[in-house]
XYZ file of C-alpha atoms in Angstrom:
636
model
C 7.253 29.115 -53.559
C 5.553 26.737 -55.785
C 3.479 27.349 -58.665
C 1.623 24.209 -60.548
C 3.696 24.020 -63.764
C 0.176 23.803 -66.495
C 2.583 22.909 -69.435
C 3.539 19.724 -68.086
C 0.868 19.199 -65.948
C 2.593 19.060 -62.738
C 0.785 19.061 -59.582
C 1.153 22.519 -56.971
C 2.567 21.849 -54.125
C -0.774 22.454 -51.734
C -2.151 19.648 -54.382
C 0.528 17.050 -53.166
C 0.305 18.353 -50.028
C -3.281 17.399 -49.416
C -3.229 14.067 -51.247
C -0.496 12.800 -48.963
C -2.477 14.279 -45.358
C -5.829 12.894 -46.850
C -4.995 9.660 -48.530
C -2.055 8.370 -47.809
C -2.081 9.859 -43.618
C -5.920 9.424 -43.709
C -6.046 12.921 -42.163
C -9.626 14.348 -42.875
C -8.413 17.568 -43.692
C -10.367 20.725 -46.312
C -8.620 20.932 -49.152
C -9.302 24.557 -49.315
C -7.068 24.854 -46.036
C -4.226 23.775 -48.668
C -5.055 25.133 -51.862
C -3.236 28.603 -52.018
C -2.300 30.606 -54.957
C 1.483 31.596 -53.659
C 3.070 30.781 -50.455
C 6.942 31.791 -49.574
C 7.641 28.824 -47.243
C 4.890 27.393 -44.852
C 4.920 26.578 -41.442
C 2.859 22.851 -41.054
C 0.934 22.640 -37.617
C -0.146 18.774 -37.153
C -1.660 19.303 -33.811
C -2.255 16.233 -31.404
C -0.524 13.326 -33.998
C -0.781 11.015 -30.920
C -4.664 10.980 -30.831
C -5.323 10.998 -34.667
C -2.970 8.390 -35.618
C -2.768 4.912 -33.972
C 0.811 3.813 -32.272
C 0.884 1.685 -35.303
C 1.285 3.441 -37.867
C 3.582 5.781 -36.357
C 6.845 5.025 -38.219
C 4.767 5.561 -42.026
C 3.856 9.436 -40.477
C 7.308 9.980 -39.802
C 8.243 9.036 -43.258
C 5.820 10.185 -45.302
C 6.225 13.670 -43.481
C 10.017 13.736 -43.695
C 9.014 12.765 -47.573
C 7.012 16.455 -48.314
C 8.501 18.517 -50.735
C 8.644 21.467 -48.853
C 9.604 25.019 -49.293
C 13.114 26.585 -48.542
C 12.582 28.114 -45.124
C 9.708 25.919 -44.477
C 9.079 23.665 -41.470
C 6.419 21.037 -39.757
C 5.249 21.312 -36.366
C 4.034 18.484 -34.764
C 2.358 18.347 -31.583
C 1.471 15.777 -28.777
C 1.030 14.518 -25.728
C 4.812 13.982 -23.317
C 6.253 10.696 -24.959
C 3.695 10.412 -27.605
C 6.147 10.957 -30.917
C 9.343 10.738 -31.136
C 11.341 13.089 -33.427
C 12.006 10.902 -36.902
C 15.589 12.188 -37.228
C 18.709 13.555 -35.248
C 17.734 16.929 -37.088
C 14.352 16.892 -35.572
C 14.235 19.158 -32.619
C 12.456 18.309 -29.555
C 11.045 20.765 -27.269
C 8.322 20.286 -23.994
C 6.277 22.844 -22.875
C 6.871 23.319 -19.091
C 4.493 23.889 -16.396
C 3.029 27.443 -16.084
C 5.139 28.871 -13.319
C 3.593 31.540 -10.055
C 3.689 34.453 -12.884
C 2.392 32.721 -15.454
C -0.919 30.963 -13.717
C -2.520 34.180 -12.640
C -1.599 35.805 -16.011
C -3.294 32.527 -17.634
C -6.473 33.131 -15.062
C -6.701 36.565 -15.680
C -6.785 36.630 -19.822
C -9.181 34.003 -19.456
C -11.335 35.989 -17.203
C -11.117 38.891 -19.975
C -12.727 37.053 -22.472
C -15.975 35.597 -20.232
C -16.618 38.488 -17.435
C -19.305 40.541 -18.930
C -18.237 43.384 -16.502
C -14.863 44.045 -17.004
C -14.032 45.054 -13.628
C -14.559 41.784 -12.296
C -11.778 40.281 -13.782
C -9.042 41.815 -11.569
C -10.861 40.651 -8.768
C -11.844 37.374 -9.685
C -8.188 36.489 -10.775
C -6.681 37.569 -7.112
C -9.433 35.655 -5.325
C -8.790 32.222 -7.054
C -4.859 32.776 -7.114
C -5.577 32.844 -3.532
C -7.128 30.091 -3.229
C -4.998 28.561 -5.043
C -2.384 29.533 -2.623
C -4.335 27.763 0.067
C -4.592 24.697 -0.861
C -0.715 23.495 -2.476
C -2.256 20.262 -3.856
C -4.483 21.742 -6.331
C -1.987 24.499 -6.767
C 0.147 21.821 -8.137
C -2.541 21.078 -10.384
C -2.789 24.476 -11.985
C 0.623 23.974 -13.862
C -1.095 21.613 -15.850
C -2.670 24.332 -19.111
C -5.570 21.968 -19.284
C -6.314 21.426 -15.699
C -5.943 25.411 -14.967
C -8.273 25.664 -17.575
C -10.954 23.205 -15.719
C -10.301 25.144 -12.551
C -10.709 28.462 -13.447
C -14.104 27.335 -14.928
C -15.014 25.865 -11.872
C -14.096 28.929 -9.886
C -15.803 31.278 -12.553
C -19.344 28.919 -12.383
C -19.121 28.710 -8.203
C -17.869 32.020 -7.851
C -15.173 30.160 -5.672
C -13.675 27.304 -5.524
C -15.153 24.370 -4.024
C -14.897 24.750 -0.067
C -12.921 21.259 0.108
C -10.065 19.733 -2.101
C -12.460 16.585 -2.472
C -15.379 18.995 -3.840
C -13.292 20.312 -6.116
C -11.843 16.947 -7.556
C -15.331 15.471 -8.038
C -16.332 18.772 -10.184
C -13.224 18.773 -11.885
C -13.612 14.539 -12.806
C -17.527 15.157 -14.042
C -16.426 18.226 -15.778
C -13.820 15.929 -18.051
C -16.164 12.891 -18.552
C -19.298 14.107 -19.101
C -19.557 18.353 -18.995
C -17.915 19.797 -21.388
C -18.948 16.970 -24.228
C -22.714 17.752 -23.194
C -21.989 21.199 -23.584
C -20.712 20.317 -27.033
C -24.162 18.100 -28.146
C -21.444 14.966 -28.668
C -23.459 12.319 -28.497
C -22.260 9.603 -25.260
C -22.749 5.420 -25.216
C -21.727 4.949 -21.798
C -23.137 6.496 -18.483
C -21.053 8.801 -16.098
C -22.089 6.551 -13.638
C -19.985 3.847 -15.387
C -17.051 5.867 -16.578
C -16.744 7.243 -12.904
C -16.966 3.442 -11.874
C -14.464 2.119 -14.048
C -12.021 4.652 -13.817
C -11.906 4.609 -10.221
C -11.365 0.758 -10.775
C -8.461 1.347 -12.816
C -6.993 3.967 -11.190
C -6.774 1.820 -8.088
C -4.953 -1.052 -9.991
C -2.442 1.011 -11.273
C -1.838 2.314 -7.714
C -2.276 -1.200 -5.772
C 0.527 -2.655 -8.296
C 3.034 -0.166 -8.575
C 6.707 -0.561 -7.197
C 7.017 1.415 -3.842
C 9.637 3.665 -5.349
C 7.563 4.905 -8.047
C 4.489 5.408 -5.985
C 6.676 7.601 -3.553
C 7.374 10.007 -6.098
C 4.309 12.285 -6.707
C 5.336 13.595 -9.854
C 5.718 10.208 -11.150
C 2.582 8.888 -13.663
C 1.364 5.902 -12.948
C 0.414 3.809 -16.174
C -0.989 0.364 -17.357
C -0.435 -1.497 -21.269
C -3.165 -0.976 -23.073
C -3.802 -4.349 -23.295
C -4.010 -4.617 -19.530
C -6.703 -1.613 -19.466
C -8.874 -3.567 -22.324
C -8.819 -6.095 -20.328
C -10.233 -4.431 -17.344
C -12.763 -2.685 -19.228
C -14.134 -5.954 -21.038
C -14.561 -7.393 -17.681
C -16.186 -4.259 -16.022
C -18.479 -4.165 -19.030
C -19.540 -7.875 -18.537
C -20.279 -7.172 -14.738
C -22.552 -4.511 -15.692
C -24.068 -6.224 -18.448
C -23.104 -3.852 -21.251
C -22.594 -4.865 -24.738
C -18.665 -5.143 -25.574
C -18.931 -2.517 -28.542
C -18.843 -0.015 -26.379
C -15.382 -1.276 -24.985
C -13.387 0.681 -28.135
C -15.541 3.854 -28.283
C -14.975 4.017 -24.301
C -11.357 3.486 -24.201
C -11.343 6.304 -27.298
C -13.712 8.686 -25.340
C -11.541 8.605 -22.201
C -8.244 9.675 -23.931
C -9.166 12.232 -26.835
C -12.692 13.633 -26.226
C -12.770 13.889 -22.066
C -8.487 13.726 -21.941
C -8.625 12.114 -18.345
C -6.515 9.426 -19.613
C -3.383 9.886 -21.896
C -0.396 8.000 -23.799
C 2.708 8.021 -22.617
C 4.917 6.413 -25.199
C 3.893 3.201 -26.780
C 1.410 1.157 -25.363
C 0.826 2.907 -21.866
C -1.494 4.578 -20.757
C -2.071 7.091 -17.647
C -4.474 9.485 -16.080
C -4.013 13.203 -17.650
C -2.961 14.224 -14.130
C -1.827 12.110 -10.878
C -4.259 13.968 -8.482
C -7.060 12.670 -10.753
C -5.893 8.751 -10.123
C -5.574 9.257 -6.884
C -8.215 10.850 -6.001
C -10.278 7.770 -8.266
C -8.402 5.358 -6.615
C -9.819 6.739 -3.487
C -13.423 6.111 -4.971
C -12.878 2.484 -5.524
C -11.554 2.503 -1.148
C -14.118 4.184 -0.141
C -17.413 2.945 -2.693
C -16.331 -0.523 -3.209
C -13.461 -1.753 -0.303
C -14.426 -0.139 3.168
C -12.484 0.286 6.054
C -10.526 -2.067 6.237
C -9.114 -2.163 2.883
C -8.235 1.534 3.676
C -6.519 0.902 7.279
C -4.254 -1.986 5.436
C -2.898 0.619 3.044
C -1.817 3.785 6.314
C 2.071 4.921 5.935
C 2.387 3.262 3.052
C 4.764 4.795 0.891
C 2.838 7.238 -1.808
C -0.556 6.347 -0.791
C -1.584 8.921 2.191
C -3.390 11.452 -0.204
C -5.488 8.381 -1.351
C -6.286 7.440 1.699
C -7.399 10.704 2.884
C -9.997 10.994 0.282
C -10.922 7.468 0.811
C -12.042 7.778 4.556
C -13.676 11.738 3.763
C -15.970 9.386 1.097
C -16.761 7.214 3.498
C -20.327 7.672 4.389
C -21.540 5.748 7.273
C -18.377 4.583 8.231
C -16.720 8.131 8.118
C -17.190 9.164 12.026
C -16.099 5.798 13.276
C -13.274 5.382 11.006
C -11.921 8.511 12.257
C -12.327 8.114 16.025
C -10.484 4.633 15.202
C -7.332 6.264 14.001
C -7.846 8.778 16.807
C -7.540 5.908 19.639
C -4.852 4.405 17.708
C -2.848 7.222 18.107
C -2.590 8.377 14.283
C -3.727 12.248 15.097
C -1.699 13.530 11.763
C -3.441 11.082 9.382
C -6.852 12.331 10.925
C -6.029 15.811 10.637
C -5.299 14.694 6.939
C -8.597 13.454 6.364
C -10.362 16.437 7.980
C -8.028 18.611 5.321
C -9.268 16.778 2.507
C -13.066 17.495 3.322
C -14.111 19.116 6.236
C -17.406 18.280 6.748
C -17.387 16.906 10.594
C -19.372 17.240 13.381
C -17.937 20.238 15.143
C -16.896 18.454 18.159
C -15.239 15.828 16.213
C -13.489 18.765 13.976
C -12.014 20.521 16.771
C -10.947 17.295 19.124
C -8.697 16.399 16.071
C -7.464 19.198 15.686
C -6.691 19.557 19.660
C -4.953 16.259 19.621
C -2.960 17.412 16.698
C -1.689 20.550 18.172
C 1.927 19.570 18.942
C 2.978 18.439 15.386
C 4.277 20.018 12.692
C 1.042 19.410 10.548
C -1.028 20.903 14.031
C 1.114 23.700 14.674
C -1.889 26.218 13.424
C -4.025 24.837 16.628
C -1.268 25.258 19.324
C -4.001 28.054 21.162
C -7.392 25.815 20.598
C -9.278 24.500 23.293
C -11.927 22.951 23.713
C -14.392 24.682 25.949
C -17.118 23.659 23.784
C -17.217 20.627 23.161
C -16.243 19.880 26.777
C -19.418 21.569 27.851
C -21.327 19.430 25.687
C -22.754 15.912 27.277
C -23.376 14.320 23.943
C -19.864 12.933 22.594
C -18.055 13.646 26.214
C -18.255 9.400 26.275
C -16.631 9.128 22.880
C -14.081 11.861 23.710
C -12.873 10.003 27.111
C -12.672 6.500 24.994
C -10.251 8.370 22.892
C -8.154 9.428 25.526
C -8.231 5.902 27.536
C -6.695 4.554 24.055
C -3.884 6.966 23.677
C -2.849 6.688 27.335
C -2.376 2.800 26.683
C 0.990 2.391 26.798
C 1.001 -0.051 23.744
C -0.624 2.522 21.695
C 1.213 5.803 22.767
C 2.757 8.091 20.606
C 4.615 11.140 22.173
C 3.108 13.904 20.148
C -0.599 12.808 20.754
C 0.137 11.771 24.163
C 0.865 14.964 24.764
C -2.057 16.445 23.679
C -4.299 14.082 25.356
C -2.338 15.029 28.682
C -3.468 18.892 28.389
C -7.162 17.325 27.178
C -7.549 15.195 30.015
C -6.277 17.723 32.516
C -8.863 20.107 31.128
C -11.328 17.446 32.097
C -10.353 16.689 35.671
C -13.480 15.921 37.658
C -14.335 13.166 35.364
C -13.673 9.235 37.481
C -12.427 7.562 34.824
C -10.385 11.117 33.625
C -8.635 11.317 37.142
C -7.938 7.830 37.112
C -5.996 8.270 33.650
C -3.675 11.200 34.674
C -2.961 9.696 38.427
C -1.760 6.315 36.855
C 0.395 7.621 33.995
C 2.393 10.406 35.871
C 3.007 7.635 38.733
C 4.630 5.612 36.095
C 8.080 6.733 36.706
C 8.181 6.294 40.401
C 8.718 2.619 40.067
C 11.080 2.013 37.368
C 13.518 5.204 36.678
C 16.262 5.354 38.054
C 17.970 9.212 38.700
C 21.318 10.439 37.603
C 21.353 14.169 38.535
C 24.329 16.423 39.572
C 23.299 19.333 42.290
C 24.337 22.936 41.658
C 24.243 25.100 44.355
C 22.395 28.407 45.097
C 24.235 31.894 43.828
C 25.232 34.422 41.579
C 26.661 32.665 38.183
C 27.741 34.638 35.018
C 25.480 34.296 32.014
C 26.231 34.989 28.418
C 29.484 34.842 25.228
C 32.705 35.699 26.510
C 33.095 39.652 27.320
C 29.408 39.910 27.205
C 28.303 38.114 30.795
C 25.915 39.079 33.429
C 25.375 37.876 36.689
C 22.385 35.701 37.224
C 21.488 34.582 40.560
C 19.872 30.931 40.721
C 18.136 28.763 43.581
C 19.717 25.257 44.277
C 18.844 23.130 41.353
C 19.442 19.561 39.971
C 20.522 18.790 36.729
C 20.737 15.422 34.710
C 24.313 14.193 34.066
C 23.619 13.193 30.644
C 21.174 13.943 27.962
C 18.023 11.199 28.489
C 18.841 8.503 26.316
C 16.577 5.897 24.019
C 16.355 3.128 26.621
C 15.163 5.787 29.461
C 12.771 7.534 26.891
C 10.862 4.389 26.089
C 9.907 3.477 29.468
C 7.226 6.601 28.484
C 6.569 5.302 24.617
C 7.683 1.629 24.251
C 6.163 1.624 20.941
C 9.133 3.732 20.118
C 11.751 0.686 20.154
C 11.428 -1.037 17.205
C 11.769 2.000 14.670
C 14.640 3.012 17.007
C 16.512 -0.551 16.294
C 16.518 0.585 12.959
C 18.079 4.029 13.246
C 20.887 4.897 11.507
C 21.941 7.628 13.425
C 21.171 6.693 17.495
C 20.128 2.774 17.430
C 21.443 1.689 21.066
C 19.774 1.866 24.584
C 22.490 4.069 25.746
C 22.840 6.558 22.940
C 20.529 10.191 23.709
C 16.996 9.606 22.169
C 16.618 11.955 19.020
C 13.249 12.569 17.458
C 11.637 14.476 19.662
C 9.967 17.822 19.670
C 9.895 20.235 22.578
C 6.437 18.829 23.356
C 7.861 15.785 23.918
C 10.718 16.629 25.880
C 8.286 18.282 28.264
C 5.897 15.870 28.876
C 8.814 13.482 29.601
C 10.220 15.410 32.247
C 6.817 16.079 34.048
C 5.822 12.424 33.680
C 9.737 11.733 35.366
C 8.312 14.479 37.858
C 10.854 17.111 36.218
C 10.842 19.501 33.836
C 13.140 21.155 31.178
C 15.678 23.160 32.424
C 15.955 27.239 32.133
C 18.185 28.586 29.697
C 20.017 29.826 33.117
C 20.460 26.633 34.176
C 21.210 24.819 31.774
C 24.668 27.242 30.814
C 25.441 27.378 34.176
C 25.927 23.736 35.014
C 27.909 23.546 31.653
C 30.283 26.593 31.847
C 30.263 27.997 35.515
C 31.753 26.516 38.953
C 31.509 28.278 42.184
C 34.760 30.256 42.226
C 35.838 29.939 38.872
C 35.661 31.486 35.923
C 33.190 30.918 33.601
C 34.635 28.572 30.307
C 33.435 28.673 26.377
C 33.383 25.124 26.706
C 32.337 22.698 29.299
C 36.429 21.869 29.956
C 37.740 25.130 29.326
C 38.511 28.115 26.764
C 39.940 26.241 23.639
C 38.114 24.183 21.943
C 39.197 20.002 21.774
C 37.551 17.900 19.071
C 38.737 14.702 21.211
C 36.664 15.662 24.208
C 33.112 16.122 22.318
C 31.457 14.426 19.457
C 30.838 17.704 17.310
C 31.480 17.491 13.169
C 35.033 18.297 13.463
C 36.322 14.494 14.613
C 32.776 12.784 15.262
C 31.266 9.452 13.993
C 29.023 11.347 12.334
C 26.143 9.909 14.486
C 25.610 9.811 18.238
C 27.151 8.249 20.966
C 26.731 6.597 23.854
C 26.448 9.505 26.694
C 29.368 9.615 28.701
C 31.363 8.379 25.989
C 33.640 11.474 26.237
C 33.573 11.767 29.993
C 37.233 9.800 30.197
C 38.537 12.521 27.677
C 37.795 15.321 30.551
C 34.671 16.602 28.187
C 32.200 16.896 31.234
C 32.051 20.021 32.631
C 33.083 21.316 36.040
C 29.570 19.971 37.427
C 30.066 16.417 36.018
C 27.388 16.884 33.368
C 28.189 15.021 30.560
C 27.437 15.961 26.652
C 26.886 19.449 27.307
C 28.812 19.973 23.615
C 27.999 18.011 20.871
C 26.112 14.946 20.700
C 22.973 16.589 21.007
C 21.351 19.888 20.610
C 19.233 19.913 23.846
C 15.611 21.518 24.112
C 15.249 24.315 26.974
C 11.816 25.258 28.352
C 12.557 29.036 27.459
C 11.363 30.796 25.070
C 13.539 32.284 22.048
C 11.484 35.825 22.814
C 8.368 36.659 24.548
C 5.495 35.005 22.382
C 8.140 33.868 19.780
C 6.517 30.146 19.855
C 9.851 29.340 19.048
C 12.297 27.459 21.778
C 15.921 27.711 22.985
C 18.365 24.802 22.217
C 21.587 24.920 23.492
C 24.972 22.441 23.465
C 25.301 21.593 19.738
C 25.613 18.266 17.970
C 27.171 15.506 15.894
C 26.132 17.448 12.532
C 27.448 21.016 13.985
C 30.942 21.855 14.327
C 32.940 23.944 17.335
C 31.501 27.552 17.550
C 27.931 26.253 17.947
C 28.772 23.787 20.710
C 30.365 26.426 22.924
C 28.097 26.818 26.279
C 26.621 30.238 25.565
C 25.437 29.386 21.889
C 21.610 29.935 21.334
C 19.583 28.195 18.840
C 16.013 28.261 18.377
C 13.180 26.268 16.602
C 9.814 25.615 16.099
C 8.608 23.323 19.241
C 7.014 20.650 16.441
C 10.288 20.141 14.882
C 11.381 16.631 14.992
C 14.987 16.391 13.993
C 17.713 13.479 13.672
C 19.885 15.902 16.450
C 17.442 17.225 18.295
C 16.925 15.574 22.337
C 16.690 17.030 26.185
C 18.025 16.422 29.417
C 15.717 17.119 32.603
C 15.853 19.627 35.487
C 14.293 19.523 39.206
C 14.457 23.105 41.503
């Protein structure tokens, strides 16, 4: 409590207070804010030091605020941007305000909603439709942590009465919102055109992403920034391209960070966007309005850059349809689906023959049951659609997943020449080069099941491969497969089982070999069972032997070459070879009846003994790609 002592003519407190913010801080603060008659302590709120006062004269604030002659009990609050001030002294407490968290966003939606719904029962509802939303689309769900991008949404959502029907849609509302909006809304008075600030950010955001270090474009929750000095420099040149006077460079680079907040400080002189969806999805501007094509196709699997890219080829605009039928024939379904994500706005036939061909991966796996009856029946793109498939049936261009896709396409075509000609020439493939290993099991009644548990099973005459199918005999199907397989770390040689593949895969492998996968039936019988004999946990006996398998217990901790243990006595009775450990090995049966999810049996190098015995069951999704997952092939 301070009281101005009149006798010796001693300044109040609020008095020096006020001098110090206004004169020597140049803070343009009311002095009737400060002037109070009594005050027991005082809590001092300097809200957003890092966009009032210049990185300069940073060190004075801190000193002239740890100089105030506060109050017992007193304290000052200072608030900024992350890495924008530093605390002046080890006393100084730091604290960051996290994220809003899954309860806190719709509690955030729904008090905002309270205050602008005129009727007050629209709030409840209005809150659950865009936390659903939100829900629906995890990119801008990541956004909504962010208290000042939430805030932008849910004022999208409450002028649309939904959110925008693409992720793209939403980003160009939310961009024009913080650059031009909600200043015109306020009657603040603008130099520079949206049509320039849009232009020149997407510039700079695309610098910032085209010269960052792989590792730190990787990492999405990593900011990308720029000096300050690099950005003035790219906004003096921009403004000499377009002919604009160089005063406005300043009052621009000013604008962008504390009126619209799309770009911010982050400690000393750099400077990021408020948000990395917003610099990608500006760097994706500058692709699409400014590089083309080709820029765009230089940048795929790039680490860090495929949400870019996706929102550079949906802004394409003449170039859109051919740029995706390009990555279509060269076999990169998943990136096209990507695209189609971002902004669905696609000729139907287009829409759904992505999404066909992207039905056995893990990004697909919603469009396992589509066909295509309609577009099929339709003459009009039936040329384009039969391009597409001649491309991913070139055997330079094949990749397994889409391959396999294009196989159930083009048999739902048959009729068509050039259709027959496809399907007739890749499944006779195999005839000329592959070279059978297969031990035969006779017909009869085989138990089935864990110790104590069997049941009989009868079974035709069947032949089963000795060993899993390995890299080398895999990539006589996909050669393009090789050179990322040199590189493995975990099954690099010709001889070693191929790993990688989903069940889709696996199947199309063994019908192009003019197999297919074996039954759950078959499969534990030819590792466990031998006409006469009881049936054995593993495929040498009852107890288990970590020299005769390559399971976690004793293993290299990668694969090996098959047949590696078969001089340890680790084949089974049948001579198959691998049947525990190495590799878990897809089935073609079913977990349950309309499960979608398939039977692997045998184990691997990453599991230990109890899930390499025979009768073990594991299931998965069929678009799971693992680094232990591979096959072996069956013929009745």
């Amino acid at each position: 409590y301070y009281q101005e002592d009149r006798a010796n003519h001693q300044p109040d407190f609020w008095t020096c207070l006020h001098h110090r913010l206004q004169q020597d801080l140049h803070l343009r603060l009311p002095f009737g804010f400060f002037h109070r008659q009594k005050a027991r302590g005082v809590v001092i709120l300097l809200d957003g030091l890092d966009e009032v006062i210049p990185q300069h004269d940073r060190d004075a604030v801190e000193k002239a605020i740890a100089a105030l002659p506060l109050p017992r009990g007193s304290a000052i609050i200072l608030s900024s941007r992350p890495h924008g001030y530093a605390p002046p002294a080890p006393a100084a407490r730091k604290f960051e305000i996290v994220e809003f968290d899954a309860e806190e966003i719709p509690a955030f939606i729904e008090k905002w909603r309270q205050v602008r719904d005129r009727n007050p029962g629209e709030t409840g509802r209005g809150t659950r439709d865009l936390w659903k939303a939100l829900e629906q689309q995890p990119p801008v769900r990541r956004m909504a942590g962010n208290a000042l991008l939430l805030t932008m949404i849910v004022r999208v959502h409450f002028w649309l009465g939904e959110l925008p029907d693409s992720r793209l849609r939403l980003y160009e509302v939310a961009a024009k919102s913080l650059v031009h909006d909600w200043s015109a809304t306020a009657g603040l008075p603008d130099a520079t055109s949206l049509t320039d600030k849009l232009d020149f950010l997407s510039s700079l955001a695309f610098s910032m992403q085209d010269e960052a270090p792989a590792g730190k474009l990787g990492d999405p929750k990593h900011t990308l920034q720029l000096p300050i000095t690099r950005i003035r420099e790219q906004l003096e040149a921009y403004l000499k391209r377009r002919g604009l006077p160089a005063g406005n460079l300043d009052p621009l680079l000013e604008r962008l960070q504390v009126r619209d907040a799309i770009l911010a400080n982050y400690g000393g002189e750099s400077f990021g966007f408020i948000h990395r969806s917003f610099q990608e999805y500006f760097a994706a501007r500058h692709l699409a309005h400014k590089l083309g094509v080709r820029r765009i196709r230089e940048r795929l699997h790039r680490d860090g850059w495929d949400e870019t890219l996706h929102m550079a080829v949906a802004l394409l605009q003449s170039e859109r349809r051919e740029c995706l039928l390009g990555l279509l024939r060269d076999s990169e379904v998943e990136f096209a689906l990507g695209c189609l994500r971002v902004s669905d706005g696609e000729d139907a036939w287009l829409r759904d023959l992505i999404r066909f061909l992207a039905k056995c991966t893990w990004a697909g796996r919603e469009y396992r049951g589509l066909t295509l009856e309609g577009c099929l029946n339709d003459p009009e793109p039936r040329g384009e659609i039969i391009d597409v498939l001649e491309h991913l049936f070139d055997r330079d261009r094949r990749q397994g997943r889409a391959l396999a896709a294009a196989v159930d396409l083009a048999e739902a075509m048959r009729g068509e020449a050039a259709i027959d000609r496809l399907l007739e020439s890749f499944f006779s493939e195999a005839g000329g080069c592959f070279v059978e290993d297969m031990a035969a099991i006779p017909a009869g009644e085989y138990e089935y099941g864990e110790p104590g548990k069997t049941v009989p099973v009868v079974l035709g005459a069947y032949r089963i491969d000795r060993h899993p199918v390995t890299n080398a005999e895999f990539e006589m199907m996909i050669p393009s497969r090789k050179a990322a397989r040199l590189q493995d770390a975990f099954s690099s040689a010709d001889d070693e089982p191929v790993i990688y593949v989903n069940w889709y895969e696996a199947a199309l492998f063994a019908r192009w070999r003019g197999a297919r996968l074996p039954t759950e039936n078959e499969w534990e019988v030819a590792a466990s069972c031998f006409p006469g004999q009881p049936k054995t946990v593993y495929p040498w006996g009852d107890t288990f032997d970590s020299a005769k398998c390559n399971t976690w217990e004793a293993g290299p901790r990668r694969t090996t070459p098959v047949g590696a243990y078969s001089a340890k006595d680790g084949d089974s009775r049948f001579g198959c070879q691998d049947m525990a450990g190495n590799v878990w090995e897809w089935t073609g049966g079913e977990y349950a009846p309309g499960s979608w999810m398939f039977v692997l049996r045998g184990g691997s190098w990453v599991d230990v003994r109890d899930d390499a015995a025979c009768a073990n069951r594991f299931h998965f999704d069929p678009d799971i790609l693992n680094v232990n997952f591979g096959f072996r092939c069956s013929r009745t």
